[in-house]
mmCIF file of C-alpha atoms and ligand atoms in Angstrom:
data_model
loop_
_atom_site.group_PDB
_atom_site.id
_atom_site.type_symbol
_atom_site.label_atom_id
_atom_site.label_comp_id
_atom_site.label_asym_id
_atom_site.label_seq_id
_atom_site.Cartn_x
_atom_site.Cartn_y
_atom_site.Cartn_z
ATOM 1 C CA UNK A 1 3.488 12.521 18.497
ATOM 2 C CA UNK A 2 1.751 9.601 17.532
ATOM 3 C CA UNK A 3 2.621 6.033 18.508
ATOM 4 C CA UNK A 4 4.662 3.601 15.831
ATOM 5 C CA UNK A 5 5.058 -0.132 15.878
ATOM 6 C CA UNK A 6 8.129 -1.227 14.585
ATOM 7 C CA UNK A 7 7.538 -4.590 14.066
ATOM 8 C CA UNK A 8 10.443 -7.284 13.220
ATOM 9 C CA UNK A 9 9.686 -10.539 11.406
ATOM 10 C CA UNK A 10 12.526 -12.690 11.309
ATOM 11 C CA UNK A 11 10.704 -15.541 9.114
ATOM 12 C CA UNK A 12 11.945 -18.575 8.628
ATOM 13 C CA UNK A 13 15.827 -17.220 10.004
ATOM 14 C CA UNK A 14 17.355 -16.685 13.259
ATOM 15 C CA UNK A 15 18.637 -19.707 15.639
ATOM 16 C CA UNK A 16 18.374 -20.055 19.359
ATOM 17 C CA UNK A 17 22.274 -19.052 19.507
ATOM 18 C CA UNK A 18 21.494 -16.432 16.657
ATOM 19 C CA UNK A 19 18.852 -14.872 18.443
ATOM 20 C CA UNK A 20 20.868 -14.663 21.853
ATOM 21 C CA UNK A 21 23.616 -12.436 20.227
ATOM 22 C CA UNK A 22 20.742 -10.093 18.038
ATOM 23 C CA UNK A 23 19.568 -9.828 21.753
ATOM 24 C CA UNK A 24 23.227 -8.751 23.308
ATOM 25 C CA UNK A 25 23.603 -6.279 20.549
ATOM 26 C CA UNK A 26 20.195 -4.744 20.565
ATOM 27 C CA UNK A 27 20.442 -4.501 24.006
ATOM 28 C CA UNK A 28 23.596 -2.289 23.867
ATOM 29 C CA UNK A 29 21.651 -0.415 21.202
ATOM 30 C CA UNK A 30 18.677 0.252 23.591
ATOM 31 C CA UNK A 31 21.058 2.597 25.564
ATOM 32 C CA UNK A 32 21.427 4.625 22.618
ATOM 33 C CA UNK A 33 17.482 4.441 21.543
ATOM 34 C CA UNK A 34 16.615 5.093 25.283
ATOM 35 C CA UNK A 35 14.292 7.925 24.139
ATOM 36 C CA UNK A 36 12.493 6.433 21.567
ATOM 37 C CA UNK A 37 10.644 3.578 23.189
ATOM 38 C CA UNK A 38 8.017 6.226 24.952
ATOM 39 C CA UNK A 39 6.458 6.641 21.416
ATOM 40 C CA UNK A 40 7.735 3.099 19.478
ATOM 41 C CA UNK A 41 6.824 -0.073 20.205
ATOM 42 C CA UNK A 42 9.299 -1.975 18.810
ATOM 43 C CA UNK A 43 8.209 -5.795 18.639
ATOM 44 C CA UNK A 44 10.459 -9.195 17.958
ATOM 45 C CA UNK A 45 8.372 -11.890 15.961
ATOM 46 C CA UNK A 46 10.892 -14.916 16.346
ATOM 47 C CA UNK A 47 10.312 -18.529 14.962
ATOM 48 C CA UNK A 48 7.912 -20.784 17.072
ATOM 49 C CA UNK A 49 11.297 -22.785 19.125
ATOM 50 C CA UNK A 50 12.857 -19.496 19.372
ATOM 51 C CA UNK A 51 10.015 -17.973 21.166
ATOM 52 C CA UNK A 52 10.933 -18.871 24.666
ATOM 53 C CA UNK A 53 14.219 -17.972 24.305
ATOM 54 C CA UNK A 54 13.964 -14.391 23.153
ATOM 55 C CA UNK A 55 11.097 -14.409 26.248
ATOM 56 C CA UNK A 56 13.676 -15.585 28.770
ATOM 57 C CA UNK A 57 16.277 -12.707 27.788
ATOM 58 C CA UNK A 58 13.852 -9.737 27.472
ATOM 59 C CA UNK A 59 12.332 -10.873 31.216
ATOM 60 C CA UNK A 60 15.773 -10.989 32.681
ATOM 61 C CA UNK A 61 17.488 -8.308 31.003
ATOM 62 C CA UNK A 62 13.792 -6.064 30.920
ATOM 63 C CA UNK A 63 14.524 -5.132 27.295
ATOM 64 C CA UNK A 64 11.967 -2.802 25.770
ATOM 65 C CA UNK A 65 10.731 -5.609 23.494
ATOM 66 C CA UNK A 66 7.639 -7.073 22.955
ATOM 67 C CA UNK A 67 7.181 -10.634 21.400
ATOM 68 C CA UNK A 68 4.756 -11.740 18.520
ATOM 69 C CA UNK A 69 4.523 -15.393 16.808
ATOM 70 C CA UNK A 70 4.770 -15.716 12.887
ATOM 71 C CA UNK A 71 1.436 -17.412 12.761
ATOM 72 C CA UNK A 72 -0.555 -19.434 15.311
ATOM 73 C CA UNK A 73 -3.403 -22.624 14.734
ATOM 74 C CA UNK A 74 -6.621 -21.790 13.356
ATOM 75 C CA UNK A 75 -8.205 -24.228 15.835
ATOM 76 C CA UNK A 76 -7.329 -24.249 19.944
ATOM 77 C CA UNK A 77 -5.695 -27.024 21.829
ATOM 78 C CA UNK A 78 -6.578 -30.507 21.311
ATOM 79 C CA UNK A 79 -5.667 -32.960 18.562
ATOM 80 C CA UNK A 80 -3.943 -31.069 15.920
ATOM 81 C CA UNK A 81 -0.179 -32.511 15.102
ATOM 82 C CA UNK A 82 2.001 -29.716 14.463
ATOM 83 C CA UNK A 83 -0.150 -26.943 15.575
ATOM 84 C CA UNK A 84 0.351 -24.253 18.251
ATOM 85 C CA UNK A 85 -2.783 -22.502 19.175
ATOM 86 C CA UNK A 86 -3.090 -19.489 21.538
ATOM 87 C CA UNK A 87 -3.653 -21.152 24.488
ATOM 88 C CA UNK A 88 -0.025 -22.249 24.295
ATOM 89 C CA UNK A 89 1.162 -18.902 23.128
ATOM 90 C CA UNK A 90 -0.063 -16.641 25.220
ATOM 91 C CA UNK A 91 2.296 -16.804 28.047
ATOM 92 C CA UNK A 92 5.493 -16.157 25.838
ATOM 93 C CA UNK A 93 3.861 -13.087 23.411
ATOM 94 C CA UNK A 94 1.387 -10.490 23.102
ATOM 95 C CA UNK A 95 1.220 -10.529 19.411
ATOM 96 C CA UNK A 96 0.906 -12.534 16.474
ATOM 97 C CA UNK A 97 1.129 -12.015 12.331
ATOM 98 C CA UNK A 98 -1.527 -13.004 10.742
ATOM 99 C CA UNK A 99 -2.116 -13.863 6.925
ATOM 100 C CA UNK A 100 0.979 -12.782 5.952
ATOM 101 C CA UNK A 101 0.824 -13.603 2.231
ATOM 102 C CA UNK A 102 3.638 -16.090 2.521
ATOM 103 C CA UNK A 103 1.368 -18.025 4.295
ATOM 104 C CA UNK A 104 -1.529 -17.204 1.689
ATOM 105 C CA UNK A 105 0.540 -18.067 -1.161
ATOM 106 C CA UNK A 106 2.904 -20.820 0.297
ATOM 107 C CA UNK A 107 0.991 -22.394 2.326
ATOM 108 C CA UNK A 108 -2.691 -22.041 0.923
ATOM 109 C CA UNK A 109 -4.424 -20.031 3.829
ATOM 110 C CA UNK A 110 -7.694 -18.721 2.416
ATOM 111 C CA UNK A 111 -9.501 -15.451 3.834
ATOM 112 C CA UNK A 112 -11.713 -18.307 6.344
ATOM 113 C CA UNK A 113 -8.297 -19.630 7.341
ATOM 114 C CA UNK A 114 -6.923 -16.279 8.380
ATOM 115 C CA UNK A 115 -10.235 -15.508 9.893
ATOM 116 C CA UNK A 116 -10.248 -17.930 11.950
ATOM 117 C CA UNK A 117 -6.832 -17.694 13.216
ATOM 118 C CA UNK A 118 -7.176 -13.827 13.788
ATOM 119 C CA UNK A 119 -10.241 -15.120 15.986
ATOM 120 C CA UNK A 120 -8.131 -17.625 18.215
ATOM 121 C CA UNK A 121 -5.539 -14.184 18.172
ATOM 122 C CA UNK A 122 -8.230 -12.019 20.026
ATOM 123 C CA UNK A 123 -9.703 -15.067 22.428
ATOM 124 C CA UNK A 124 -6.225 -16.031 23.549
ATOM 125 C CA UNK A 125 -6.316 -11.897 24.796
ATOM 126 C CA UNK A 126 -3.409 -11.427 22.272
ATOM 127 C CA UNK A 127 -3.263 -8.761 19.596
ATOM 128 C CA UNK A 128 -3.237 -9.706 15.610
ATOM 129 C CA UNK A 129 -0.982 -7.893 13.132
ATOM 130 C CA UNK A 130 -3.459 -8.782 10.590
ATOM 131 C CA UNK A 131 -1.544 -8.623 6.825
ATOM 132 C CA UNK A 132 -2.984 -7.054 4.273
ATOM 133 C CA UNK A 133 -2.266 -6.944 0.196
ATOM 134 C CA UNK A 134 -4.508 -4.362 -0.208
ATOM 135 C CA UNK A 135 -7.080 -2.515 0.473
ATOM 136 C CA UNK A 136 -9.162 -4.528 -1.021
ATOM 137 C CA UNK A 137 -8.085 -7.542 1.131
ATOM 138 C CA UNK A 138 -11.167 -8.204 4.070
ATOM 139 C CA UNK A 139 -10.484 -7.509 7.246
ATOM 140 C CA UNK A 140 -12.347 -9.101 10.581
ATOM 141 C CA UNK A 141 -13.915 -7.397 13.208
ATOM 142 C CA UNK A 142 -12.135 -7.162 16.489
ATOM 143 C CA UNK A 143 -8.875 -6.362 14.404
ATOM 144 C CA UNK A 144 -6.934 -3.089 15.333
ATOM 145 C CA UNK A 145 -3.770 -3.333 13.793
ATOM 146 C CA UNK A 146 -3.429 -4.128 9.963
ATOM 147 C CA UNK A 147 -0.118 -4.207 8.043
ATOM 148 C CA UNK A 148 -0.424 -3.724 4.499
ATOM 149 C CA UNK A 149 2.135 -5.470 2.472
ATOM 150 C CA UNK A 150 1.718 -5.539 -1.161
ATOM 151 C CA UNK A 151 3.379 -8.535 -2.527
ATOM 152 C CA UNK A 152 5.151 -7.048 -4.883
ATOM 153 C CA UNK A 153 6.718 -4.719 -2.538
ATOM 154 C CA UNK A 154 8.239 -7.936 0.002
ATOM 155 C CA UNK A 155 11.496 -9.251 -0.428
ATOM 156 C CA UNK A 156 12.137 -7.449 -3.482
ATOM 157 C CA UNK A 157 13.867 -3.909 -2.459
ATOM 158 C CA UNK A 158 10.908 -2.196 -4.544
ATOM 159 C CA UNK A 159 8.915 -0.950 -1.957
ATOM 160 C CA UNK A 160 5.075 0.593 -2.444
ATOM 161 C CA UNK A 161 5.103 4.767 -2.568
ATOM 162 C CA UNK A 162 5.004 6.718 0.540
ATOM 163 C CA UNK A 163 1.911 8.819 -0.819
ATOM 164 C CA UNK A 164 0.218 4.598 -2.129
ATOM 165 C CA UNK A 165 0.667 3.398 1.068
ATOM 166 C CA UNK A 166 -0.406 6.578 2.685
ATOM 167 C CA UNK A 167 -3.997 6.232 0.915
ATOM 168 C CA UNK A 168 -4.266 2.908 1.294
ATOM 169 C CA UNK A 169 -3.979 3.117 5.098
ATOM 170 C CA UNK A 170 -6.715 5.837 4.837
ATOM 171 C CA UNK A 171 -9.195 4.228 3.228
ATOM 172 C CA UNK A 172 -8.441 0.808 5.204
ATOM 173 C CA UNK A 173 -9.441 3.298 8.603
ATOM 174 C CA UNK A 174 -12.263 4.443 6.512
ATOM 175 C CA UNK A 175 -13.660 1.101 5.987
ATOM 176 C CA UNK A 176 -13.168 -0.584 9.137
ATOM 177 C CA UNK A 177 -13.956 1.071 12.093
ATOM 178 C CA UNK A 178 -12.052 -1.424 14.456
ATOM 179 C CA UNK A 179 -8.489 -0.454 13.034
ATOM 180 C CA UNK A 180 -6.865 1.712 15.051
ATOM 181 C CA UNK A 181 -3.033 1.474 13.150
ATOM 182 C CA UNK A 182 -2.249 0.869 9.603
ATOM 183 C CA UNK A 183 1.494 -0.383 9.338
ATOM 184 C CA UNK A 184 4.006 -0.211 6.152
ATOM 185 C CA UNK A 185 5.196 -3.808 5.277
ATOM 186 C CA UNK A 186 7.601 -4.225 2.033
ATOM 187 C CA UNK A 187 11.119 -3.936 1.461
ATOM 188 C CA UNK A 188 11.454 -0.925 4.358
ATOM 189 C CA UNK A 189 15.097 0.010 5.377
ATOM 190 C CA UNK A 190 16.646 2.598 7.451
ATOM 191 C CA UNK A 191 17.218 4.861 4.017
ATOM 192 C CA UNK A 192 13.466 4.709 3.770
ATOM 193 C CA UNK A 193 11.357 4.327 7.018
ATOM 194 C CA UNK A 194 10.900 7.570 7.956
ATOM 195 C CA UNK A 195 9.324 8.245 4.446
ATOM 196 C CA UNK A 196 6.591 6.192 5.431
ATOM 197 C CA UNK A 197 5.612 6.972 9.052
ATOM 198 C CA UNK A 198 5.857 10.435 8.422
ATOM 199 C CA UNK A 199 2.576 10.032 6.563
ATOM 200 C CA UNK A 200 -0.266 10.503 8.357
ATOM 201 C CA UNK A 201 -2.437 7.238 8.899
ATOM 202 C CA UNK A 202 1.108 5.373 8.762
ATOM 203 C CA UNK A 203 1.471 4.036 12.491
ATOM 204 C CA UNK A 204 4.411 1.778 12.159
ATOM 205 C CA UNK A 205 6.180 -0.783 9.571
ATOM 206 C CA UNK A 206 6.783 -4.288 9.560
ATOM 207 C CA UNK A 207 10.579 -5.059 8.701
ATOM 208 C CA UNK A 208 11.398 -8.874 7.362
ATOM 209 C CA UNK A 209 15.336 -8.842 5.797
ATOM 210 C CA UNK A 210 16.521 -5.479 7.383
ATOM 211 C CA UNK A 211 15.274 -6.665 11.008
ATOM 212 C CA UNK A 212 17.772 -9.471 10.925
ATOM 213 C CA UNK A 213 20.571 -7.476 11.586
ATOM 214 C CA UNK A 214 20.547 -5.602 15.160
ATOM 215 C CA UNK A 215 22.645 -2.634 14.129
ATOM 216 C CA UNK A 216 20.021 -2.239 11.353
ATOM 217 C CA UNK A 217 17.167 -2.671 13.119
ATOM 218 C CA UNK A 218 18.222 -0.195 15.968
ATOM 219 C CA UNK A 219 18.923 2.043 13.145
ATOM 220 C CA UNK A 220 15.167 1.768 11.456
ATOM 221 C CA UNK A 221 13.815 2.149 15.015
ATOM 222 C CA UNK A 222 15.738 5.652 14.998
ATOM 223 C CA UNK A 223 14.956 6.892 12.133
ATOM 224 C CA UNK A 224 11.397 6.136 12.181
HETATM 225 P P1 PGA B 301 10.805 -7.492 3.714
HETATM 226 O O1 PGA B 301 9.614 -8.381 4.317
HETATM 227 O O2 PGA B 301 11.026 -6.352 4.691
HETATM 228 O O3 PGA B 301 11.966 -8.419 3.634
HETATM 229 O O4 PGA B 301 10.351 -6.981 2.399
HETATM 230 C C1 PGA B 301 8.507 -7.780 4.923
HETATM 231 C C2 PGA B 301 7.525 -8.829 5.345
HETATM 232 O O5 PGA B 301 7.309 -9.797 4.611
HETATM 233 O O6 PGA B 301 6.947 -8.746 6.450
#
C-alpha cells in the first residue's frame, strides 16, 4: 500500500485549552486507528503559540502525530519583528505549509516570497508542504511534497473531481522530478476522502474545517 499524509490545518482556530482537549480525544481515537498509522502519517499544523503545546502532549503522551507550522519567515533569525524563521521552529515540528493561497491572496506572498520561505523550510532540515493552485503554479527544487488546492475548491464544500485532481497530481510528478507526493487540499471530508487517495498519484489530503473536530478527523484518517 502506498503511504498517505493526512495533513490537518487548523488556520487561524484552535486555542491552547482547545487544542489540549482535540489532543485528549484524538488520543482515545488513536486506540481505535491503531492500525492505520503504519501507512498514514497523520500531521497537526497548529497556530504559531499553540505549537509548543500540542509538542509537549504528543512527547509525553507519544501520540502518533507529527507537527507542521502554518507558515514560517522568508528570512532566518535576526531583526525581523513578528517573524519566526526555522531556526526557531525546528525543535517543535518537522513540517511546514507553504504558500497556501490564503497567504498568496491575503497576505500578498508572491512566487519569490514562497520561494524563499520553502528555502529556509529545507535549510532548517524541515519538510515543506508546498501549496499549489494548479498545475500550473511553479514549484522549487528540493520540494517533495506538494498539496494542490484549487481555490475554488477551499472553504467552500465544492471540492475539485477525484479524476481533476488525479491528473493534476500526474502531471505535477511529471514536471518536477523532486516531488515525491501530490496531496488533495479543498473542502475534503470523511464522505469524500477516500475518493481521492484511492487515485493513483494521490498520496494524502490536506484537511482545514473538517480537521477541527477530533471525532472527524479520526474519522477522515479511517477512511482514507
Ligand atoms: P478546507 O481547507 O478543508 O476547509 O477546504 C483546506 C485548506 O485550505 O488547506
Amino acid at each position: 500500500m502506498k503511504k498517505l499524509f493526512i495533513v490537518a490545518n487548523w488556520k487561524a482556530n484552535i486555542t491552547k485549552d482547545e487544542a489540549t482537549s482535540w489532543l485528549q480525544h484524538f488520543k482515545e481515537d488513536s486506540d481505535m486507528l491503531r492500525g492505520e498509522f503504519e501507512q498514514k502519517e497523520v500531521v497537526v499544523c497548529p497556530s504559531f503559540p499553540v505549537i509548543s503545546q500540542v509538542k509537549s502532549y504528543v512527547d509525553s503522551n507519544s501520540l502518533p502525530l507529527r507537527i507542521g507550522s502554518q507558515d514560517i519567515s522568508r528570512f532566518g533569525k535576526g531583526a525581523y519583528t513578528g517573524e519566526v524563521p526555522g531556526g526557531i521552529l525546528h525543535e517543535f515540528i518537522q513540517f511546514s505549509i507553504v504558500g497556501h493561497s490564503e497567504r498568496r491572496e491575503k497576505f500578498g506572498e508572491t512566487d519569490e516570497v514562497v520561494h524563499e520561505k520553502a528555502a529556509n523550510v529545507i535549510s532548517a532540515n524541515l519538510l515543506p508542504i508546498f501549496c499549489v493552485q494548479s498545475e500550473r503554479t511553479r514549484i522549487p527544487s528540493g520540494v517533495s511534497i506538494v498539496a494542490y488546492e484549487p481555490v475554488g475548491a477551499i472553504g467552500t464544500g465544492n471540492p475539485d473531481s477525484p479524476q481533476n485532481a488525479e491528473r493534476v497530481a500526474k502531471q505535477i510528478k511529471a514536471d518536477y522530478p523532486d516531488v515525491e507526493y501530490v496531496l488533495y487540499g479543498g473542502s475534503v471530508s470523511e464522505e469524500n476522502v477516500r475518493s481521492f487517495t484511492m487515485m493513483d498519484n494521490i498520496n494524502g489530503v490536506l484537511v482545514g474545517s473538517a480537521s477541527l473536530d477530533p471525532a472527524g478527523f479520526a474519522r477522515i484518517i479511517k477512511n482514507a
